[in-house]
Amino acid sequence: MEIDPFIFRLSIFILSIFIGYYVVWSVTPSLHTPLMSVTNAISSVIIVGAIIAALAGKTEAIFNSSSIFGFLAIILAAVNIFGGFLVTQRMLQMYKKKKDKK
Amino acid sequence: MEIDPFIFRLSIFILSIFIGYYVVWSVTPSLHTPLMSVTNAISSVIIVGAIIAALAGKTEAIFNSSSIFGFLAIILAAVNIFGGFLVTQRMLQMYKKKKDKK
Amino acid sequence: MIVGSTKEDVSLEKRVALTPDSAKNIIGLGLKICIEKDYATHIGIKDEEFQKVGVDIKSSSKEILSSCNLLIKVNCPLENEITNLKDKTIIIGMLNPSLNKKKLNEILKKDIKIFSLELLPRITRAQSMDVLSSQSNLAGYRAVIDSIFEYEKAIPMMMTAAGTVPAAKVLVIGAGVAGLQAIATAKRLGAIVSATDVRSASKEQVESLGGKFLSVEQAEDMETSGGYAKEVSKDYKKKQAELMKQALIKNDIVICTALIPGKPAPRILTEELVKLMKPGSIIYDLAAEQGGNSAFSEAGKINFVEGVKIIGVKNLMNRLPLTASSLYSKNLFSFIRNLYSREKKDFNLNLEDEIINKTMIKEN
Amino acid sequence: MIVGSTKEDVSLEKRVALTPDSAKNIIGLGLKICIEKDYATHIGIKDEEFQKVGVDIKSSSKEILSSCNLLIKVNCPLENEITNLKDKTIIIGMLNPSLNKKKLNEILKKDIKIFSLELLPRITRAQSMDVLSSQSNLAGYRAVIDSIFEYEKAIPMMMTAAGTVPAAKVLVIGAGVAGLQAIATAKRLGAIVSATDVRSASKEQVESLGGKFLSVEQAEDMETSGGYAKEVSKDYKKKQAELMKQALIKNDIVICTALIPGKPAPRILTEELVKLMKPGSIIYDLAAEQGGNSAFSEAGKINFVEGVKIIGVKNLMNRLPLTASSLYSKNLFSFIRNLYSREKKDFNLNLEDEIINKTMIKEN
Amino acid sequence: MLSANLSAIFYLISGILFILALRGLSSPDTSRQGNYFGITGMVIAIIVTFLSVGNFSTSLIYVLIFLLIGGAIGAFIAFKIPMTAMPELVAGFHSLVGLAAVFVAISAFLSPEIFNLGVTGDIKLASLIEMSIGAAVGAITFSGSIIAFLKLRGIMSGAPITFFGQHYLNLLLGLGVFALIFYLCISQLGSIFWILIAISFLIGVLLIIPIGGADMPVVISMLNSYSGWAAAGIGFTLENSALIITGALVGSSGAILSYIMCKAMNRSFFSVILGGFGADSSKQKTEDKKEKPVKSGNAEDAAFLMKNASSVIIVPGYGMAVAQAQHALREMVDKLKKNEIKVSYAIHPVAGRMPGHMNVLLAEANVPYDEVFELEDINNDFANADVAFVIGANDVTNPVAKTDPQSPIFGMPVLDVEKCKSVLFVKRSLSPGYAGIDNELFYKENTLMLFADAKKMTEDIVKNLE
Amino acid sequence: MLSANLSAIFYLISGILFILALRGLSSPDTSRQGNYFGITGMVIAIIVTFLSVGNFSTSLIYVLIFLLIGGAIGAFIAFKIPMTAMPELVAGFHSLVGLAAVFVAISAFLSPEIFNLGVTGDIKLASLIEMSIGAAVGAITFSGSIIAFLKLRGIMSGAPITFFGQHYLNLLLGLGVFALIFYLCISQLGSIFWILIAISFLIGVLLIIPIGGADMPVVISMLNSYSGWAAAGIGFTLENSALIITGALVGSSGAILSYIMCKAMNRSFFSVILGGFGADSSKQKTEDKKEKPVKSGNAEDAAFLMKNASSVIIVPGYGMAVAQAQHALREMVDKLKKNEIKVSYAIHPVAGRMPGHMNVLLAEANVPYDEVFELEDINNDFANADVAFVIGANDVTNPVAKTDPQSPIFGMPVLDVEKCKSVLFVKRSLSPGYAGIDNELFYKENTLMLFADAKKMTEDIVKNLE
Ligand SMILES: NC(=O)c1ccc[n+]([C@@H]2O[C@H](COP(=O)([O-])OP(=O)(O)OC[C@H]3O[C@@H](n4cnc5c(N)ncnc54)[C@H](OP(=O)(O)O)[C@@H]3O)[C@@H](O)[C@H]2O)c1
Ligand SMILES: NC(=O)c1ccc[n+]([C@@H]2O[C@H](COP(=O)([O-])OP(=O)(O)OC[C@H]3O[C@@H](n4cnc5c(N)ncnc54)[C@H](OP(=O)(O)O)[C@@H]3O)[C@@H](O)[C@H]2O)c1
Ligand SMILES: NC(=O)c1ccc[n+]([C@@H]2O[C@H](COP(=O)([O-])OP(=O)(O)OC[C@H]3O[C@@H](n4cnc5c(N)ncnc54)[C@H](O)[C@@H]3O)[C@@H](O)[C@H]2O)c1
Ligand SMILES: NC(=O)c1ccc[n+]([C@@H]2O[C@H](COP(=O)([O-])OP(=O)(O)OC[C@H]3O[C@@H](n4cnc5c(N)ncnc54)[C@H](O)[C@@H]3O)[C@@H](O)[C@H]2O)c1
């Protein structure tokens, strides 16, 4: 009587949706832009899939048809990861400076 | 490479904790008492365990040592379910009446 | 039982002891009322208005004095009235016992009971009869209106195309009932108001009206248990003078209301202090009749000293006779209600009652 | 270039054309000033204060008139001054050209330029010279202070132990500069204020001060392009009278400020209307000098009609001479600054300039 | 019989319905809907359990009978209990959940086979740990709730009970629980399981007795949280996601709620939760209170009460003047009027410290005159009003003036605020006013004290009126 | 190589760190901490992936190289981009995520073996559905973000592009996507997969082109949400809980955020999301604007600006009087002063409609006289102030009085508000004041218009100043 893991994943998925819902409501509107940029950065966790795609092939042919897509995806996601987090950092830094000035 | 279902359960557990956290912060303080009574009512899902305990035994001996505990638990939980939800309803009704009067 | 009231000397006193409103109330207690003809016409209340609520109009004061059981007045009865008073009458008014000692003693020789409402104890139950409060309150209001009328500049700040008119600065000395109302009124008009008092409780009260409190440093609290002020020490006086010096240079209008019951008013503004003020400034001394808080102040006169106008007030209530009468008259009604027993249909001079006991004037 | 100013007839006019402050400003423009001895001592400004900022004190008016290039006054120069005026002088003041036609024509016979500041166009640039605004504003304020002084009751609502004093109701007729300030001042003191005007823009303005606007129904807007009011139609007058009837019964104090430039003041309160008011009420007519908005109003007099006090105002600014002078004097300074050219070190009568052109009085 | 997958999905659905139930509580408008969600979730969970066990034998009938017995009792209690007994009711109910958890754990321990947890004497390690945690927490919840119930009910004194070494004892017992679980895992001995439960009962008692009556609401919420954790523990044992989700939800929400309440009451969360530490301060508190209990609320409560009123009467006094709260008050009234609530001001003739004191301030704040009434004109309206908002007034509302001839204010007419359905008193403390006498209204059933500076409180209420 | 269980736990941890990252944003104080949580979560996810794949061959080096290349580009962009280009940057980044999702899906489709999804031509049904949804949503995200980027960047006109039958076309294409997925599941044909992706690209374009520039922030947030759903889809395919958690998190938070933003802008959520429906209203909007662009903000923006200022100058005018906003203004200033912000009032000599108009009202609201300055005394302070809060004033700030001799107000001294770092204008519209002339300040770079009734707006700001 084992339960299909899919159902567990579905539970996780649905619960996460709730969390997403609540998290945003509690963000102050003035931080909506940084919020957008952080969620953007986070969504590049897709890189996990990209790495698997790129690496999981046979060792001999590094660049086979499917791993090439993996590698491309890695670049794209990496741009987003670095860019996203850094830009967020810059934005938040700005908020901080203003605060400190006083 | 199957993942142990326990880990899924753990994930579900942790995500639910987050939801619990957020849910409460968004409740208006004036509804804290009904909130308490609703969570109390909800926590009697323990009845699920009680029913399993009571029913899952062999058919011959309805009241064996373990199912007796199950039956007792059913009563306790049932008091709580009915009492909890009804009392909440009564409380909330009170809030409503005031509204309608205008 | 008949309540009567005769006209005051209108040249000195414009208030009346009875208004149609409270006449109605008194009649409601089961009493009869008669008053003199043209009782309040000088302030625009016609005799018909009294008649409408059931008051008897008599053509002469004699008629009234000879028939009434209770005589209500604003001030002490006039000489000729006293002679006409019959025995067993009760008199209620603001009789100023310290000033009218002789007159009152004369009346007491007959079998007459006199109640003077200034003597009311300041207990909660007596608040509705408290003539000092009701009249001081109006005095505080009127003091500001009068001094602003005399002041040759505008009070509120106005930033206009032709330049800025700065707000006038008003200092109120003594923050009792009159002082507080003066603060409120001046504040309303846009003045910058500060005030000082010897009672430390008054700081919060002044601030509750948006005024600034000037406190004499390290001062003890000068409040008596009755809520009135005590006379202050020499040391205190010196410190207060120092404080006043600072304040007078800055302020445009000073309203003096400081009193100590049973004593002459404290002299707070000395001659030198007055001279510190800017020309055009105003000192309005509500305490003038009790000796004045300020040098150069004389009751009923306006004196000029180096450009400062010192206004000594006399009979201020004649400036607000209508409102003052209406409040006074309500005070009287409350007092009568307490005095009169509906069951006995008679006045009940219960000397156990603090209110009745303390207001009654005993011969001395 | 010398600016001179002589004393006014102090019995009629307490304001002065020059205060030490604006004297300083004028001197700052590069002009010299001389004034008569004791120029403003009647309102508490000593000659020394003028001297401190660099003003020359001359002992007689003659000396000044014979030396100055520009004469600044409050009112029209006195007869004897006119004879002493020298040619090429410029005169600035509030000269009331319609009233003083003869006098002014006489002056114009000499080679003298006269500027009367009442004639200023109401353009933005002229706001700082606008004497009508600056003086009406004070008039509105003072109108309230005076009428409250005359009123025999208290204005603000007071709920006290001796009963409630209801708030007085004040009606302001005409919501121009004076009317608006009157509304503001009465409101401050706690009165219940309503106002009416023929210009529909004034509704919002009245409400912006917390007053209630009484509008004549279905009325067209009576505003001229210059922002002043037009004369109204018969029909309008009837409707307005109906509105006033309702209002006068309720109100305790009426302050009249309605004017139409170049015409007699509109008669808004007819005799019947006035008689509707409660005894003890006050009508304060700021328009009295222009004919009055109210029946029975005479400039400089207080008339009693069935218990209603109708106060006709005259020379109201004598009640606030200090503030009025200071604003007037700043207006004058602004006008002079516009007239005087620092480069040419002379007055520059540039008739292209609307301000200079419109205020100059031409012979007629 | 339902497949494991299908029943898992249904359990998930019921878990989600519980989440929605709590979410519904976020506003009064959706709150009843939330309750229905909760009920639906529970019904689904129960039915799915029936179906998945699939044992439609006579025992099912017994189950139904027991269910109905319990239900009837619960419904009876729910209808009979007065609303004021809410807190103790909730505490009592908690104890049931705790005990039920203990029973289920025992049952699982006794017959692990039926739950697929191995066989007696060789229960799966993970399950054993889970069930002992469930049992221990359940036991603590049970005994703790019982104590809380007794204290609230007044059967046991509300005063904190402390004794020397209490904290050490608790610590020791806590460690003991862990040791027992560890030993249980090794030995699988039944006796140890029983000892574990017994000790947990004891801990529950010890945890709650040192907590004073004032902190009880926090305790109840905390016990709520415990019952959630117990359910979650059992959920892991039974591999039931409905139990896990709900348990975690209830567990964390209860904990957060107690935290929020502590913050609102300005109490340290930890000292309350760890019991004994709260002792000193609560002792002091009870002394302050002159023994008489007052109900004190915050701006949110006040806003809620007024928002749901149809008429409110404002009674200003000297405190409003001191705090200069007139502008904030006006704003509050504006907000109320926008909600179509009728608002009037009742001015006592001697409110404040000078005749007409209140009028000056209200006029300054531009309060229209026709909303301001004197005592005689409004005193009869209190009986029909829902809320009297007494802001900085005290003596002028004191009913002792009507009842006690010995009182210095006897004979003064007073505003009959107590006739309103609810009375809100905004003042900073329980100290008396000008007359220096205590006001018995503070202790009345329908009074809610709002202790704060009048301006601050009014502003806070304005915020909560959005 | 990491065990599946261990890596699942680590993925869970990184998912939780992402939750904490978003949670950090709830207040400025914790926001940077939140960002660090996000970074940590990402690092964990990447490392765990490396370890769990366990393929430490040369390809690992390539992966690292590509990672660094991408990282370098990202970092470069992040440092170079001006802060004002934030919205288009985010849009651009979204397109990358979308494309990456498409690529991963393609890769999985091409070599299902390496992901344990079956073999080419016989991919597990569930996985196939999941990956096609992931690919389709990813493609929509990509092309949609590109359009949004182009519009924001100004490369493409911001005006909405609409054509007849747009909605029907969209509907048709949407249905087509479902049909294709269905057919794909039956046939497992590669070509269909490619067609699916192509059509999805097209849908992305069609969805965004009819949306006007004003609604772009909402669109960006919505695309954010799409990229989350795409990631979740891939997560299901890869059976990776980090992806599922994060995807769902981002998906729902993005959707809610766009909903919140719509509400704040008073736009219908659905008309914005469904593209074309928004067309009419945005067209109308651009016409209103008289061609000159104004920046208009809301109470939150104003509150934020002022809260972070060190000095604020208030410039009241006739509009404050009309709105009777003086009390609310006073309250706002009180709040600011509590934050240790220096506040003064600048009164123009002819502000209002009567001499001293502003003074009357400020005195009524009890503004201390020493905070009120006349023009000459304060005009030099504007240059050093951070914010000028112009409330219902207009002519008295109009710089045309200094510059244009033709203007009717030429020569009047005016308040130099434009010298402040930021200028907030509270008025109801762009209409002129008494003098009837336009005010060029409205269109200045450092001006933010707050269109509302002055009292309403000030009250809202007060709320946001908490
Ligand atoms: N009207 C007059 O002419 C006059 C003149 C003299 C005396 N009195 C007397 O004054 C009294 C007036 O009654 P009342 O009800 O207006 O006042 P009260 O009885 O003196 O009560 C005022 C209450 O306000 C509270 N308070 C003070 N400051 C506060 C603040 N900042 N925020 C919130 N609350 C504050 C105080 O309680 P906390 O300290 O707990 O906050 C106090 O209990 C009567 O006894 C009357 O006889 C009146
Ligand atoms: N002080 C005097 O003695 C006097 C006398 C007569 C004339 N004036 C003239 O009046 C002008 C005064 O300048 P000012 O800057 O104070 O006023 P203003 O230039 O007339 O501007 C007032 C602005 O307030 C806005 N407004 C009106 N009601 C509002 C509300 N309820 N909420 C928000 N905003 C509102 C209006 O814009 P929206 O319609 O877009 O909201 C208007 O643009 C000067 O031109 C001066 O010459 C002055
Ligand atoms: N119990 C009641 O109901 C009730 C009713 C009315 C007034 N009162 C209280 O009675 C008290 C006195 O009121 P009052 O107006 O009749 O007083 P008052 O007229 O006797 O004196 C006026 C004020 O002058 C002050 N004063 C005296 N000497 C002074 C000095 N040297 N310098 C400065 N100030 C000086 C007094 O403190 C007092 O505040 C107040 O506290 C008032 O609140 C109580
Ligand atoms: N441009 C500027 O800078 C500037 C400066 C000052 C005043 N003004 C404007 O000029 C206008 C007139 O101001 P004023 O005070 O000098 O006017 P005023 O003194 O000529 O008249 C006073 C008021 O009486 C009103 N009035 C006339 N006939 C009336 C009637 N029959 N019934 C009721 N009301 C009647 C007028 O409308 C006016 O409001 C106002 O709109 C004012 O705002 C403009």
PDB file of N, CA and C and ligand atoms in Angstrom, chain D residues 122-123 127 130 133 173-178 196-199 205 223 226-230 232 240 257-261 266 268, chain F residues 353 434, ligand 4:
ATOM      1  N   ARG D 122      -6.032  94.459 -10.084  1.00  0.00           N
ATOM      2  CA  ARG D 122      -5.831  93.265  -9.232  1.00  0.00           C
ATOM      3  C   ARG D 122      -5.107  92.172  -9.998  1.00  0.00           C
ATOM      4  N   ILE D 123      -3.877  92.503 -10.379  1.00  0.00           N
ATOM      5  CA  ILE D 123      -3.074  91.492 -11.052  1.00  0.00           C
ATOM      6  C   ILE D 123      -2.070  90.935 -10.055  1.00  0.00           C
ATOM      7  N   GLN D 127      -0.052  92.362  -6.170  1.00  0.00           N
ATOM      8  CA  GLN D 127      -0.585  91.911  -4.885  1.00  0.00           C
ATOM      9  C   GLN D 127       0.113  92.538  -3.685  1.00  0.00           C
ATOM     10  N   ASP D 130      -1.265  95.904  -2.896  1.00  0.00           N
ATOM     11  CA  ASP D 130      -2.715  96.011  -2.898  1.00  0.00           C
ATOM     12  C   ASP D 130      -3.245  96.474  -1.551  1.00  0.00           C
ATOM     13  N   SER D 133      -6.701  95.048  -0.392  1.00  0.00           N
ATOM     14  CA  SER D 133      -6.604  93.739   0.255  1.00  0.00           C
ATOM     15  C   SER D 133      -6.084  93.862   1.668  1.00  0.00           C
ATOM     16  N   ILE D 173     -22.140  88.826   5.186  1.00  0.00           N
ATOM     17  CA  ILE D 173     -22.695  89.125   3.865  1.00  0.00           C
ATOM     18  C   ILE D 173     -21.587  89.703   2.996  1.00  0.00           C
ATOM     19  N   GLY D 174     -21.282  89.020   1.919  1.00  0.00           N
ATOM     20  CA  GLY D 174     -20.165  89.422   1.064  1.00  0.00           C
ATOM     21  C   GLY D 174     -18.917  88.708   1.511  1.00  0.00           C
ATOM     22  N   ALA D 175     -18.443  87.817   0.656  1.00  0.00           N
ATOM     23  CA  ALA D 175     -17.273  87.029   1.047  1.00  0.00           C
ATOM     24  C   ALA D 175     -16.054  87.415   0.233  1.00  0.00           C
ATOM     25  N   GLY D 176     -15.797  88.678   0.186  1.00  0.00           N
ATOM     26  CA  GLY D 176     -14.550  89.154  -0.416  1.00  0.00           C
ATOM     27  C   GLY D 176     -13.438  89.022   0.603  1.00  0.00           C
ATOM     28  N   VAL D 177     -12.425  89.848   0.459  1.00  0.00           N
ATOM     29  CA  VAL D 177     -11.289  89.736   1.363  1.00  0.00           C
ATOM     30  C   VAL D 177     -11.731  89.955   2.806  1.00  0.00           C
ATOM     31  N   ALA D 178     -12.474  91.042   3.040  1.00  0.00           N
ATOM     32  CA  ALA D 178     -12.901  91.341   4.406  1.00  0.00           C
ATOM     33  C   ALA D 178     -13.842  90.254   4.927  1.00  0.00           C
ATOM     34  N   THR D 196     -22.810  84.626   2.639  1.00  0.00           N
ATOM     35  CA  THR D 196     -23.424  84.620   1.314  1.00  0.00           C
ATOM     36  C   THR D 196     -22.697  85.609   0.420  1.00  0.00           C
ATOM     37  N   ASP D 197     -22.735  85.362  -0.847  1.00  0.00           N
ATOM     38  CA  ASP D 197     -22.102  86.255  -1.808  1.00  0.00           C
ATOM     39  C   ASP D 197     -22.734  86.011  -3.160  1.00  0.00           C
ATOM     40  N   VAL D 198     -22.535  86.963  -4.055  1.00  0.00           N
ATOM     41  CA  VAL D 198     -23.101  86.784  -5.387  1.00  0.00           C
ATOM     42  C   VAL D 198     -22.151  86.032  -6.316  1.00  0.00           C
ATOM     43  N   ARG D 199     -20.874  86.039  -5.999  1.00  0.00           N
ATOM     44  CA  ARG D 199     -19.912  85.355  -6.869  1.00  0.00           C
ATOM     45  C   ARG D 199     -19.916  83.866  -6.500  1.00  0.00           C
ATOM     46  N   GLN D 205     -14.627  79.060  -1.375  1.00  0.00           N
ATOM     47  CA  GLN D 205     -13.727  79.797  -0.485  1.00  0.00           C
ATOM     48  C   GLN D 205     -14.274  79.866   0.934  1.00  0.00           C
ATOM     49  N   GLU D 223     -19.671  87.495 -11.118  1.00  0.00           N
ATOM     50  CA  GLU D 223     -18.286  87.926 -11.010  1.00  0.00           C
ATOM     51  C   GLU D 223     -17.841  88.604 -12.301  1.00  0.00           C
ATOM     52  N   GLY D 226     -12.555  91.080 -13.522  1.00  0.00           N
ATOM     53  CA  GLY D 226     -11.556  91.569 -12.570  1.00  0.00           C
ATOM     54  C   GLY D 226     -11.684  90.907 -11.205  1.00  0.00           C
ATOM     55  N   GLY D 227     -12.676  90.058 -11.034  1.00  0.00           N
ATOM     56  CA  GLY D 227     -12.827  89.364  -9.762  1.00  0.00           C
ATOM     57  C   GLY D 227     -13.776  90.072  -8.824  1.00  0.00           C
ATOM     58  N   TYR D 228     -14.298  91.240  -9.250  1.00  0.00           N
ATOM     59  CA  TYR D 228     -15.245  91.963  -8.405  1.00  0.00           C
ATOM     60  C   TYR D 228     -16.659  91.530  -8.703  1.00  0.00           C
ATOM     61  N   ALA D 229     -17.601  92.076  -7.966  1.00  0.00           N
ATOM     62  CA  ALA D 229     -19.000  91.705  -8.179  1.00  0.00           C
ATOM     63  C   ALA D 229     -19.687  92.725  -9.076  1.00  0.00           C
ATOM     64  N   LYS D 230     -20.722  92.249  -9.773  1.00  0.00           N
ATOM     65  CA  LYS D 230     -21.581  93.127 -10.569  1.00  0.00           C
ATOM     66  C   LYS D 230     -22.816  93.468  -9.743  1.00  0.00           C
ATOM     67  N   VAL D 232     -26.737  93.326  -9.133  1.00  0.00           N
ATOM     68  CA  VAL D 232     -27.567  92.159  -9.405  1.00  0.00           C
ATOM     69  C   VAL D 232     -28.945  92.559  -9.898  1.00  0.00           C
ATOM     70  N   GLN D 240     -32.608  86.747  -2.913  1.00  0.00           N
ATOM     71  CA  GLN D 240     -31.655  86.977  -1.834  1.00  0.00           C
ATOM     72  C   GLN D 240     -32.387  87.405  -0.562  1.00  0.00           C
ATOM     73  N   THR D 257     -20.238  93.154   4.384  1.00  0.00           N
ATOM     74  CA  THR D 257     -19.022  93.608   3.695  1.00  0.00           C
ATOM     75  C   THR D 257     -19.236  93.746   2.191  1.00  0.00           C
ATOM     76  N   ALA D 258     -20.481  93.641   1.733  1.00  0.00           N
ATOM     77  CA  ALA D 258     -20.700  93.600   0.283  1.00  0.00           C
ATOM     78  C   ALA D 258     -20.453  94.967  -0.368  1.00  0.00           C
ATOM     79  N   LEU D 259     -19.682  94.957  -1.410  1.00  0.00           N
ATOM     80  CA  LEU D 259     -19.376  96.194  -2.129  1.00  0.00           C
ATOM     81  C   LEU D 259     -19.390  95.912  -3.625  1.00  0.00           C
ATOM     82  N   ILE D 260     -19.691  96.955  -4.393  1.00  0.00           N
ATOM     83  CA  ILE D 260     -19.527  96.874  -5.837  1.00  0.00           C
ATOM     84  C   ILE D 260     -18.679  98.076  -6.237  1.00  0.00           C
ATOM     85  N   PRO D 261     -17.511  97.832  -6.806  1.00  0.00           N
ATOM     86  CA  PRO D 261     -16.592  98.951  -7.060  1.00  0.00           C
ATOM     87  C   PRO D 261     -17.255 100.028  -7.902  1.00  0.00           C
ATOM     88  N   PRO D 266     -24.469  97.660  -2.221  1.00  0.00           N
ATOM     89  CA  PRO D 266     -25.812  97.109  -2.414  1.00  0.00           C
ATOM     90  C   PRO D 266     -26.583  97.092  -1.093  1.00  0.00           C
ATOM     91  N   ILE D 268     -28.788  95.296   1.083  1.00  0.00           N
ATOM     92  CA  ILE D 268     -29.221  93.902   1.174  1.00  0.00           C
ATOM     93  C   ILE D 268     -30.208  93.681   2.314  1.00  0.00           C
TER      94      ILE D 268
ATOM     95  N   ARG F 353      -6.986  82.073  -0.457  1.00  0.00           N
ATOM     96  CA  ARG F 353      -7.794  83.095  -1.103  1.00  0.00           C
ATOM     97  C   ARG F 353      -8.017  84.315  -0.226  1.00  0.00           C
ATOM     98  N   TYR F 434      -5.603  79.360  -9.342  1.00  0.00           N
ATOM     99  CA  TYR F 434      -6.330  80.627  -9.471  1.00  0.00           C
ATOM    100  C   TYR F 434      -5.947  81.382 -10.729  1.00  0.00           C
TER     101      TYR F 434
HETATM  102  N1  LIG G   4      -5.801  88.953  -7.931  1.00  0.00           N
HETATM  103  C1  LIG G   4      -5.540  89.043  -6.662  1.00  0.00           C
HETATM  104  O1  LIG G   4      -4.472  88.786  -6.332  1.00  0.00           O
HETATM  105  C2  LIG G   4      -6.584  89.438  -5.686  1.00  0.00           C
HETATM  106  C3  LIG G   4      -6.254  90.132  -4.505  1.00  0.00           C
HETATM  107  C4  LIG G   4      -7.269  90.470  -3.593  1.00  0.00           C
HETATM  108  C5  LIG G   4      -8.585  90.095  -3.857  1.00  0.00           C
HETATM  109  N2  LIG G   4      -8.880  89.416  -5.009  1.00  0.00           N
HETATM  110  C6  LIG G   4     -10.217  89.015  -5.344  1.00  0.00           C
HETATM  111  O2  LIG G   4     -11.039  90.120  -5.619  1.00  0.00           O
HETATM  112  C7  LIG G   4     -12.393  89.784  -5.363  1.00  0.00           C
HETATM  113  C8  LIG G   4     -13.133  90.872  -4.628  1.00  0.00           C
HETATM  114  O3  LIG G   4     -12.562  91.101  -3.396  1.00  0.00           O
HETATM  115  P1  LIG G   4     -12.900  92.387  -2.513  1.00  0.00           P
HETATM  116  O4  LIG G   4     -12.954  91.984  -1.103  1.00  0.00           O
HETATM  117  O5  LIG G   4     -11.991  93.477  -2.812  1.00  0.00           O
HETATM  118  O6  LIG G   4     -14.356  92.754  -3.009  1.00  0.00           O
HETATM  119  P2  LIG G   4     -15.260  93.986  -2.594  1.00  0.00           P
HETATM  120  O7  LIG G   4     -14.736  94.589  -1.356  1.00  0.00           O
HETATM  121  O8  LIG G   4     -15.442  94.789  -3.771  1.00  0.00           O
HETATM  122  O9  LIG G   4     -16.668  93.261  -2.260  1.00  0.00           O
HETATM  123  C9  LIG G   4     -16.826  92.418  -1.156  1.00  0.00           C
HETATM  124  C10 LIG G   4     -17.696  91.253  -1.531  1.00  0.00           C
HETATM  125  O10 LIG G   4     -19.062  91.614  -1.638  1.00  0.00           O
HETATM  126  C11 LIG G   4     -19.666  90.827  -2.602  1.00  0.00           C
HETATM  127  N3  LIG G   4     -20.940  91.396  -3.074  1.00  0.00           N
HETATM  128  C12 LIG G   4     -21.169  92.426  -3.930  1.00  0.00           C
HETATM  129  N4  LIG G   4     -22.488  92.593  -4.103  1.00  0.00           N
HETATM  130  C13 LIG G   4     -23.130  91.698  -3.351  1.00  0.00           C
HETATM  131  C14 LIG G   4     -24.493  91.376  -3.112  1.00  0.00           C
HETATM  132  N5  LIG G   4     -25.484  92.046  -3.673  1.00  0.00           N
HETATM  133  N6  LIG G   4     -24.778  90.359  -2.272  1.00  0.00           N
HETATM  134  C15 LIG G   4     -23.795  89.660  -1.679  1.00  0.00           C
HETATM  135  N7  LIG G   4     -22.500  89.917  -1.870  1.00  0.00           N
HETATM  136  C16 LIG G   4     -22.154  90.926  -2.704  1.00  0.00           C
HETATM  137  C17 LIG G   4     -18.626  90.727  -3.656  1.00  0.00           C
HETATM  138  O11 LIG G   4     -18.818  89.597  -4.459  1.00  0.00           O
HETATM  139  C18 LIG G   4     -17.355  90.612  -2.840  1.00  0.00           C
HETATM  140  O12 LIG G   4     -17.050  89.244  -2.577  1.00  0.00           O
HETATM  141  C19 LIG G   4     -12.316  88.475  -4.618  1.00  0.00           C
HETATM  142  O13 LIG G   4     -12.615  87.455  -5.541  1.00  0.00           O
HETATM  143  C20 LIG G   4     -10.889  88.337  -4.218  1.00  0.00           C
HETATM  144  O14 LIG G   4     -10.478  86.995  -4.114  1.00  0.00           O
HETATM  145  C21 LIG G   4      -7.899  89.101  -5.895  1.00  0.00           C
END
